[in-house]
Coordinates of C-alpha atoms and ligand atoms in Angstrom, one line a residue:
M15 CA 0.0 0.0 0.0
S16 CA 1.4 3.4 -0.9
Y17 CA -1.6 5.6 0.0
A18 CA -3.4 6.2 3.3
K19 CA -5.8 8.6 4.8
T20 CA -6.6 9.8 8.3
I21 CA -8.9 12.4 9.8
S22 CA -8.2 15.4 12.0
V23 CA -10.0 18.6 12.8
G24 CA -9.1 22.2 12.0
L25 CA -10.4 25.4 13.6
V26 CA -11.5 28.6 12.0
G27 CA -12.5 30.8 14.9
V28 CA -14.6 28.7 17.3
T29 CA -15.9 26.5 14.4
G30 CA -14.2 23.2 13.8
H31 CA -14.0 21.4 10.4
L32 CA -13.1 17.8 9.6
V33 CA -9.7 17.7 7.8
E34 CA -8.7 14.7 5.7
V35 CA -5.0 14.0 5.7
E36 CA -3.8 12.0 2.7
A37 CA -0.3 10.5 2.3
D38 CA 1.0 9.2 -1.0
L39 CA 4.4 7.5 -1.3
S40 CA 6.0 7.0 -4.7
I41 CA 9.3 6.0 -6.2
G42 CA 11.4 9.0 -6.8
L43 CA 13.8 11.4 -5.1
P44 CA 13.3 11.0 -1.4
G45 CA 11.6 14.0 0.2
M46 CA 8.3 15.2 1.6
V47 CA 5.9 17.8 0.2
L48 CA 3.0 19.2 2.2
S49 CA 0.1 20.8 0.4
G50 CA -3.3 22.1 1.2
L51 CA -2.8 25.8 2.2
P52 CA -0.7 25.1 5.2
D53 CA 0.6 28.1 7.2
T54 CA 4.2 28.3 8.4
A55 CA 3.5 26.2 11.5
L56 CA 2.3 23.5 9.2
S57 CA 5.4 23.4 7.1
E58 CA 7.4 23.1 10.3
A59 CA 5.2 20.0 10.9
R60 CA 7.4 18.2 8.3
D61 CA 10.5 18.4 10.5
R62 CA 8.6 17.5 13.7
V63 CA 6.9 14.5 12.1
R64 CA 10.1 13.2 10.7
A65 CA 12.0 13.5 13.9
A66 CA 9.2 12.0 16.0
I67 CA 8.8 9.0 13.8
V68 CA 12.6 8.3 13.8
N69 CA 13.0 8.9 17.5
S70 CA 10.0 6.6 18.3
G71 CA 12.1 3.8 16.8
Q72 CA 10.1 3.7 13.5
K73 CA 11.4 3.5 10.0
W74 CA 11.4 6.7 7.9
P75 CA 10.3 5.7 4.4
N76 CA 13.0 6.6 1.9
R77 CA 10.6 7.5 -0.9
R78 CA 8.9 10.5 -2.4
I79 CA 6.2 11.5 0.1
T80 CA 3.3 13.8 -0.7
V81 CA 1.0 14.8 2.2
N82 CA -2.2 16.7 1.3
L83 CA -4.7 18.3 3.7
L84 CA -8.3 18.5 2.5
P85 CA -10.3 20.6 2.0
A86 CA -7.6 22.7 0.4
A87 CA -9.6 25.9 0.7
L88 CA -9.9 25.7 4.5
P89 CA -7.4 27.9 6.2
K90 CA -5.4 25.6 8.6
F91 CA -3.6 26.9 11.7
G92 CA -1.5 25.4 14.4
S93 CA 0.3 22.1 15.1
G94 CA -2.6 19.8 15.8
F95 CA -2.3 17.9 12.5
D96 CA 1.1 16.4 13.4
L97 CA -0.3 13.1 14.8
S98 CA -2.6 12.5 11.9
I99 CA 0.1 13.3 9.4
A100 CA 2.5 10.8 11.1
V101 CA 0.0 8.0 11.1
A102 CA -1.1 8.6 7.5
L103 CA 2.5 8.5 6.5
M104 CA 3.4 5.3 8.3
A105 CA 0.3 3.6 7.1
G106 CA 1.0 4.7 3.5
A107 CA 4.5 3.2 3.8
G108 CA 2.9 -0.1 4.8
E109 CA 4.5 0.1 8.3
L110 CA 1.2 0.5 10.2
P111 CA -2.2 -1.3 9.7
L112 CA -4.8 1.5 9.6
A113 CA -7.8 -0.7 10.3
P114 CA -8.0 0.1 14.1
L115 CA -8.0 3.9 13.3
I116 CA -10.7 3.9 10.6
G117 CA -13.2 6.7 11.4
V118 CA -11.0 7.9 14.4
A119 CA -10.1 11.5 14.5
L120 CA -6.4 12.1 15.6
L121 CA -5.4 15.4 17.3
G122 CA -2.0 16.3 18.7
E123 CA 1.3 18.0 18.2
L124 CA 4.4 15.9 18.1
G125 CA 7.6 16.8 19.9
L126 CA 10.9 15.9 18.2
D127 CA 11.3 13.0 20.7
G128 CA 7.9 11.5 19.7
T129 CA 5.9 12.8 22.7
V130 CA 2.4 13.9 21.9
R131 CA 1.9 17.4 23.1
P132 CA -1.2 19.3 24.1
I133 CA -2.8 21.7 21.6
R134 CA -5.2 24.7 21.9
G135 CA -8.8 24.4 21.0
V136 CA -9.4 20.6 21.6
L137 CA -12.9 21.2 23.0
P138 CA -14.4 22.9 19.9
M139 CA -12.5 20.4 17.7
V140 CA -14.2 17.5 19.5
V141 CA -17.6 19.2 19.3
A142 CA -17.1 19.6 15.5
A143 CA -16.0 16.0 15.1
A144 CA -19.1 14.8 17.0
R145 CA -21.4 16.9 14.9
A146 CA -19.7 15.5 11.8
G147 CA -20.6 11.9 13.0
V148 CA -17.1 11.0 14.3
S149 CA -17.6 8.9 17.5
R150 CA -14.0 8.0 18.4
I151 CA -11.2 10.4 18.9
V152 CA -7.5 10.3 20.1
V153 CA -6.2 13.4 21.9
P154 CA -3.1 14.4 23.8
L155 CA -3.2 13.2 27.4
A156 CA -3.2 16.7 28.8
N157 CA -6.3 17.6 26.7
A158 CA -8.3 14.4 27.6
G159 CA -10.3 16.2 30.3
E160 CA -11.8 18.9 28.1
A161 CA -12.3 16.4 25.2
A162 CA -14.4 14.2 27.5
L163 CA -16.8 17.1 28.2
V164 CA -18.4 16.4 24.8
P165 CA -21.2 13.8 25.0
G166 CA -21.4 10.9 22.5
V167 CA -17.7 10.7 21.7
R168 CA -15.3 8.0 22.9
V169 CA -12.1 9.8 23.9
R170 CA -8.7 8.0 24.2
A171 CA -5.5 9.7 25.2
V172 CA -1.9 9.3 24.1
D173 CA 1.3 10.7 25.6
C174 CA 3.7 9.5 22.8
L175 CA 3.6 8.3 19.2
H176 CA 5.2 5.0 20.3
R177 CA 2.1 4.2 22.4
L178 CA -0.3 4.9 19.5
V179 CA 1.8 2.6 17.3
A180 CA 1.8 -0.1 19.9
F181 CA -2.0 0.2 20.2
V182 CA -2.5 -0.1 16.4
R183 CA 0.0 -3.0 16.0
D184 CA -0.5 -5.0 19.1
G185 CA -3.7 -3.7 20.7
A186 CA -1.8 -2.2 23.7
A187 CA -3.9 0.0 25.9
L188 CA -4.4 3.8 25.4
A189 CA -5.2 6.0 28.4
D190 CA -8.8 6.9 29.2
P191 CA -9.7 10.5 30.1
P192 CA -9.7 11.2 33.9
A193 CA -12.7 9.3 35.3
D194 CA -13.2 11.4 38.4
P195 CA -15.7 14.2 38.0
P196 CA -13.7 17.3 38.0
A197 CA -13.8 19.3 41.3
P198 CA -16.3 22.2 41.2
P199 CA -14.6 25.5 40.4
R200 CA -13.5 27.5 43.4
D201 CA -16.0 30.2 44.2
G202 CA -14.9 33.7 43.5
P203 CA -15.0 36.6 45.9
D204 CA -18.4 37.2 47.6
L205 CA -20.5 40.3 48.1
A206 CA -20.6 39.5 51.8
D207 CA -17.0 40.9 51.9
V208 CA -18.3 44.4 51.0
A209 CA -19.2 46.2 54.1
G210 CA -21.6 49.2 53.9
Q211 CA -21.5 50.7 50.4
A212 CA -25.3 50.6 50.1
L213 CA -25.2 52.7 46.8
G214 CA -22.4 50.6 45.2
R215 CA -24.0 47.3 46.2
R216 CA -27.4 48.4 44.9
A217 CA -25.8 49.6 41.6
I218 CA -24.0 46.3 41.0
E219 CA -27.3 44.4 41.7
V220 CA -29.2 46.5 39.3
A221 CA -26.4 46.2 36.7
A222 CA -26.6 42.4 37.1
A223 CA -30.4 42.2 36.9
G224 CA -30.7 44.2 33.7
A225 CA -27.3 43.3 32.1
H226 CA -26.5 47.1 32.1
H227 CA -22.9 48.3 31.4
I228 CA -21.8 50.3 34.3
A229 CA -19.2 53.0 35.1
L230 CA -18.0 53.2 38.7
L231 CA -16.4 56.6 39.5
G232 CA -14.7 57.7 42.7
P233 CA -11.4 58.0 44.4
P234 CA -9.1 55.1 45.3
G235 CA -10.5 53.2 48.4
A236 CA -14.1 53.7 47.4
G237 CA -14.5 50.0 46.6
K238 CA -14.8 50.2 42.8
T239 CA -12.6 47.1 42.2
M240 CA -14.1 45.1 45.0
L241 CA -17.6 45.6 43.6
A242 CA -16.6 44.9 40.0
E243 CA -14.9 41.7 40.9
R244 CA -18.1 40.5 42.7
L245 CA -20.4 41.2 39.8
P246 CA -19.9 37.6 38.3
S247 CA -20.8 36.1 41.6
I248 CA -24.4 37.4 41.4
L249 CA -25.0 36.7 37.7
P250 CA -27.0 33.5 36.8
E251 CA -25.0 30.4 35.9
L252 CA -24.3 29.8 32.2
D253 CA -26.8 27.4 30.5
D254 CA -25.4 24.3 28.7
E255 CA -24.9 26.0 25.3
S256 CA -23.2 29.1 26.8
A257 CA -21.0 27.0 29.1
L258 CA -19.7 25.0 26.1
E259 CA -19.2 28.2 24.1
V260 CA -17.3 29.9 26.9
T261 CA -15.2 26.8 27.7
A262 CA -14.3 26.5 24.0
L263 CA -13.0 30.0 23.9
H264 CA -10.8 29.4 26.9
S265 CA -9.6 26.1 25.3
I266 CA -8.6 28.0 22.2
A267 CA -6.7 30.4 24.4
G268 CA -4.9 27.5 26.0
A269 CA -6.3 28.8 29.3
L270 CA -8.0 25.6 30.6
P271 CA -6.4 23.5 33.4
P272 CA -5.7 19.8 32.4
C273 CA -8.7 18.5 34.4
A274 CA -10.9 21.0 32.7
P275 CA -14.4 21.3 34.1
L276 CA -17.0 23.0 32.0
L277 CA -17.0 26.7 32.9
R278 CA -20.4 27.2 34.5
R279 CA -19.8 30.6 36.1
P280 CA -19.7 33.8 34.0
P281 CA -16.1 34.6 33.3
F282 CA -14.3 37.8 34.6
Q283 CA -11.5 39.4 32.7
A284 CA -9.6 42.5 34.0
P285 CA -7.0 43.5 31.4
H286 CA -4.4 46.0 32.7
H287 CA -4.5 49.5 31.2
T288 CA -1.2 48.8 29.4
A289 CA -2.8 45.9 27.5
T290 CA -2.1 45.7 23.8
I291 CA -4.9 45.7 21.2
P292 CA -4.3 42.0 20.3
S293 CA -4.5 41.0 23.9
L294 CA -7.8 42.9 24.2
V295 CA -9.6 41.8 21.1
G296 CA -7.5 38.8 19.9
G297 CA -4.8 38.0 17.4
G298 CA -1.3 36.5 17.3
S299 CA 0.4 34.1 14.9
G300 CA -1.0 30.6 14.1
L301 CA -4.4 29.9 15.5
A302 CA -5.5 33.3 16.6
R303 CA -5.8 33.7 20.4
P304 CA -9.1 35.2 21.7
G305 CA -8.6 38.5 23.4
A306 CA -9.8 39.6 26.9
I307 CA -13.2 40.6 25.4
S308 CA -13.8 37.1 24.1
L309 CA -12.5 35.4 27.2
A310 CA -15.1 37.5 29.0
H311 CA -17.8 36.4 26.6
R312 CA -21.1 35.8 28.6
G313 CA -19.4 37.4 31.6
V314 CA -17.8 40.6 32.8
L315 CA -15.0 42.7 31.1
F316 CA -13.6 45.1 33.8
L317 CA -11.5 48.1 32.7
D318 CA -10.0 49.4 35.9
E319 CA -8.5 52.9 35.6
A320 CA -10.3 53.1 32.2
P321 CA -9.0 56.6 31.3
E322 CA -5.4 55.3 31.5
F323 CA -6.1 52.9 28.6
N324 CA -4.7 53.8 25.2
G325 CA -7.3 55.7 23.1
R326 CA -6.9 53.3 20.2
A327 CA -7.3 50.3 22.5
L328 CA -10.7 51.7 23.8
E329 CA -11.6 52.4 20.2
A330 CA -10.9 48.8 19.2
L331 CA -13.4 47.6 21.8
R332 CA -16.2 49.8 20.4
Q333 CA -17.2 47.5 17.5
P334 CA -17.2 44.3 19.5
L335 CA -19.3 45.9 22.2
E336 CA -21.9 46.9 19.6
T337 CA -22.0 43.6 17.7
G338 CA -21.0 41.1 20.4
R339 CA -18.4 39.6 18.0
V340 CA -14.8 40.2 17.2
L341 CA -13.7 39.9 13.5
L342 CA -10.0 39.3 13.1
S343 CA -8.2 39.9 9.8
R344 CA -9.3 38.3 6.5
T345 CA -5.9 36.7 6.1
R346 CA -7.0 34.4 8.8
G347 CA -10.0 33.3 6.8
G348 CA -12.1 35.9 8.6
T349 CA -11.6 34.4 12.1
E350 CA -14.5 35.5 14.3
Y351 CA -14.9 35.1 18.0
P352 CA -17.9 35.8 20.1
A353 CA -17.6 38.7 22.5
R354 CA -20.9 39.5 24.3
V355 CA -19.8 41.0 27.6
Q356 CA -21.1 43.1 30.4
L357 CA -18.7 46.1 30.6
V358 CA -17.6 47.6 33.9
L359 CA -15.5 50.7 33.8
A360 CA -13.8 52.2 36.8
A361 CA -12.3 55.6 36.9
N362 CA -10.7 58.0 39.4
P363 CA -12.1 61.5 39.2
C364 CA -8.6 62.9 38.2
P365 CA -5.1 61.9 37.3
C366 CA -3.6 62.5 40.8
A367 CA -6.0 60.0 42.3
K368 CA -5.5 61.1 46.0
P369 CA -7.4 58.8 48.4
G370 CA -9.2 61.8 49.9
G371 CA -10.9 62.6 46.6
D372 CA -11.8 66.1 45.7
L373 CA -10.6 67.6 49.0
S374 CA -7.0 66.6 48.6
C375 CA -6.9 66.8 44.8
E376 CA -3.9 68.7 43.4
C377 CA -5.0 68.7 39.7
T378 CA -6.0 71.8 37.8
P379 CA -9.6 71.9 36.6
L380 CA -8.4 71.6 33.1
A381 CA -6.4 68.4 33.9
R382 CA -9.5 67.0 35.6
R383 CA -11.8 67.7 32.6
R384 CA -9.3 66.3 30.2
Y385 CA -8.9 63.1 32.2
Q386 CA -12.7 62.6 32.4
G387 CA -12.9 63.5 28.7
R388 CA -10.9 60.4 27.7
L389 CA -13.8 58.2 28.5
S390 CA -16.4 60.3 26.7
G391 CA -17.7 59.3 23.3
P392 CA -18.5 55.9 21.9
L393 CA -17.6 53.8 25.0
L394 CA -19.4 55.9 27.6
D395 CA -22.3 56.1 25.1
R396 CA -23.2 52.5 25.7
I397 CA -23.2 52.7 29.5
D398 CA -26.5 52.9 31.2
M399 CA -25.3 53.6 34.7
Q400 CA -22.7 56.0 36.1
V401 CA -22.3 55.7 39.8
T402 CA -20.1 57.9 41.9
L403 CA -18.8 56.1 45.1
T404 CA -17.3 57.7 48.1
P405 CA -14.8 56.1 50.5
L406 CA -16.3 54.2 53.3
R407 CA -16.6 56.2 56.5
A408 CA -15.7 54.6 59.8
A409 CA -19.2 55.0 61.2
E410 CA -20.6 53.2 58.1
L411 CA -18.2 50.4 58.6
M412 CA -19.1 49.9 62.3
S413 CA -22.8 50.1 61.8
A414 CA -22.7 47.6 59.0
G415 CA -21.1 45.1 61.4
G416 CA -18.5 44.2 58.8
A417 CA -20.7 41.8 56.7
G418 CA -23.1 42.5 53.9
E419 CA -25.7 40.3 52.2
S420 CA -24.1 37.3 50.5
S421 CA -23.8 36.9 46.7
A422 CA -26.1 33.9 46.9
A423 CA -28.9 36.0 48.4
V424 CA -28.5 38.8 45.9
G425 CA -28.0 36.4 43.0
E426 CA -31.5 34.9 43.8
R427 CA -33.1 38.3 43.3
V428 CA -31.1 38.9 40.2
A429 CA -32.2 35.6 38.7
K430 CA -35.9 36.4 39.4
A431 CA -35.5 39.8 37.8
R432 CA -33.8 38.4 34.7
A433 CA -36.5 35.8 34.3
A434 CA -39.2 38.5 34.5
A435 CA -37.4 40.6 31.8
N436 CA -36.8 37.6 29.7
A437 CA -40.4 36.6 29.7
R438 CA -41.4 40.2 28.8
W439 CA -39.1 40.6 25.9
A440 CA -38.8 37.0 24.7
G441 CA -41.1 37.6 21.7
H442 CA -38.9 40.5 20.6
G443 CA -35.6 38.6 20.8
W444 CA -34.1 40.7 23.7
R445 CA -32.7 38.9 26.7
A446 CA -32.3 41.7 29.2
N447 CA -33.5 45.3 29.7
A448 CA -30.2 46.6 28.5
D449 CA -30.9 45.2 25.1
V450 CA -34.2 47.1 24.6
P451 CA -34.0 50.1 22.3
G452 CA -35.1 53.4 23.8
P453 CA -38.0 54.1 21.4
V454 CA -39.7 50.9 22.4
L455 CA -39.9 52.0 26.0
R456 CA -41.3 55.4 25.0
R457 CA -44.1 53.8 23.0
E458 CA -47.3 51.9 24.0
P459 CA -47.7 49.5 25.6
W460 CA -44.5 50.2 27.6
R461 CA -44.8 53.9 27.9
L462 CA -44.9 55.1 31.5
P463 CA -47.7 57.4 32.7
R464 CA -47.0 61.1 32.1
A465 CA -46.9 61.9 35.8
Q466 CA -44.0 59.5 36.4
T467 CA -41.8 61.2 33.8
T468 CA -42.7 64.8 34.5
R469 CA -39.4 65.5 36.2
L470 CA -37.4 63.7 33.5
R471 CA -39.1 65.7 30.7
S472 CA -38.4 69.0 32.4
W473 CA -34.7 68.0 32.6
L474 CA -34.8 67.1 29.0
D475 CA -36.3 70.4 28.1
S476 CA -33.8 72.4 30.1
G477 CA -30.9 70.4 28.5
A478 CA -29.9 68.8 31.8
L479 CA -30.6 65.4 30.4
S480 CA -29.9 64.0 26.9
A481 CA -32.4 61.9 24.9
R482 CA -30.1 58.9 25.4
G483 CA -29.9 59.6 29.1
F484 CA -33.7 59.7 29.2
D485 CA -33.9 56.2 27.6
R486 CA -31.3 54.9 30.0
I487 CA -33.3 56.0 33.0
L488 CA -36.3 54.2 31.5
R489 CA -34.3 51.0 31.0
L490 CA -33.0 51.2 34.6
A491 CA -36.5 51.8 36.0
W492 CA -37.7 48.6 34.4
T493 CA -34.8 46.7 35.9
I494 CA -35.5 48.1 39.4
A495 CA -39.2 47.2 39.0
D496 CA -38.2 43.6 38.0
L497 CA -35.9 43.4 41.0
D498 CA -38.6 44.5 43.4
G499 CA -41.2 42.3 41.8
R500 CA -43.5 44.9 40.2
D501 CA -45.1 44.5 36.8
R502 CA -44.3 48.1 35.8
P503 CA -42.0 50.8 37.2
D504 CA -43.6 53.1 39.7
M505 CA -42.6 56.7 40.6
G506 CA -40.0 55.5 43.1
D507 CA -38.4 53.2 40.5
V508 CA -38.0 56.1 38.1
D509 CA -36.5 58.3 40.9
E510 CA -34.0 55.6 41.8
A511 CA -33.1 55.0 38.2
A512 CA -32.4 58.7 37.8
S513 CA -30.1 58.7 40.8
L514 CA -28.2 55.7 39.5
R515 CA -27.9 57.2 36.1
T516 CA -26.4 60.5 37.4
G517 CA -24.6 59.0 40.3
E518 CA -26.2 61.1 43.0
A519 CA -27.1 59.3 46.2
R520 CA -30.8 59.2 47.0
Ligands
ZN15 ZN1 -6.4 65.2 41.3

């Protein structure tokens, strides 16, 4: 036999596609040609495959070798085809009976010594294989845990090429994925740690309930970061589909631990203000790495000290925030990653950032305006809530007794509010109040009685409130009503919404 074929999986964005690997060996000048639109990493595969075969004690065929990856038009990234290339090649040379591997997808990078090394993106690859009808799959040992998350697929793991050869020739055992159910993920920080801070706690709860983007303003020590970090702890768990999607993105980033459990909690990403644009939105050579905004998909993206971010970096986030998707360059076959996040911005009122706030500030009024101006425009435009927090006073700390309500208790109210909003908007395709366009809330049947909006309309007329600001207050009022179990917002809900919008304490 001088021809053999194996199957593997390639990724474009989060979508996997079956790839057929053909090897043909003919009489002629010894050498190896790889074809099928491989990127540079794939041409390096030639050297790895050769060394791995020889160093596993196998014979390298001294013939003219052609390896072809199909479909040719599919862009192929990464090193995950090594194992399937090596097996096709040895089988084509007549060194390996292929029968035990018919219909089995092979994933893995080869080390020069023949070890099978972990690759990024195994979870979405196995999902794609299963959808394409592949029911058996061989993966690197370190990826076995995430591969086993996909139902309906028999996963076997290998640590070296030699072991796979022994399995095919002699029926030697391959490793099973770890049998123990993975430990539940460690719980993140809890809202119970936040003492006092009634306004901040309420703001975070309302943000969670309506999926509103929020800006937390205030001097250092006002608890902005503490509150932001605890937002995921009060958001509902991810449903099956979202959990798989989120875990797949972390798999592509290579950010899953070996015993990967399905990520059930909404993720939290807090990129530093010096973060590069690729680390925020994605990029890099080979299989593009998802950026922070995609790793925060279905969770929270927290930009601490937001005015310190590079203007171009903030601009790069604008489009993904609008569409919920990141589109990376066309040279990558239009790689697209989901990026539906809840945004939390935190900002000091000025560049000097004195803990005492305005009283001890040494900045000129112009410097303060400039600093705050960096956030204006497209990003701030999408934010429903701007809340100004003040540092906790000793009296507040003592009277609060040190402990606040727990995330579990707050999360229960949030879940009820989300269910109410979901039921109301389900027919329109919106999931949460933050998704509802302003004009809808100003029309029947959702328009509020005139008496409830008198004050807002007078602000609007005097120029103290913009039309967008008006809509934001309406959205927030609906969320507050949902939280408190009312069918429609009442006067008090509108008042509270207005105070959360403008950041003034009630
Ligand atoms: Zn200052």
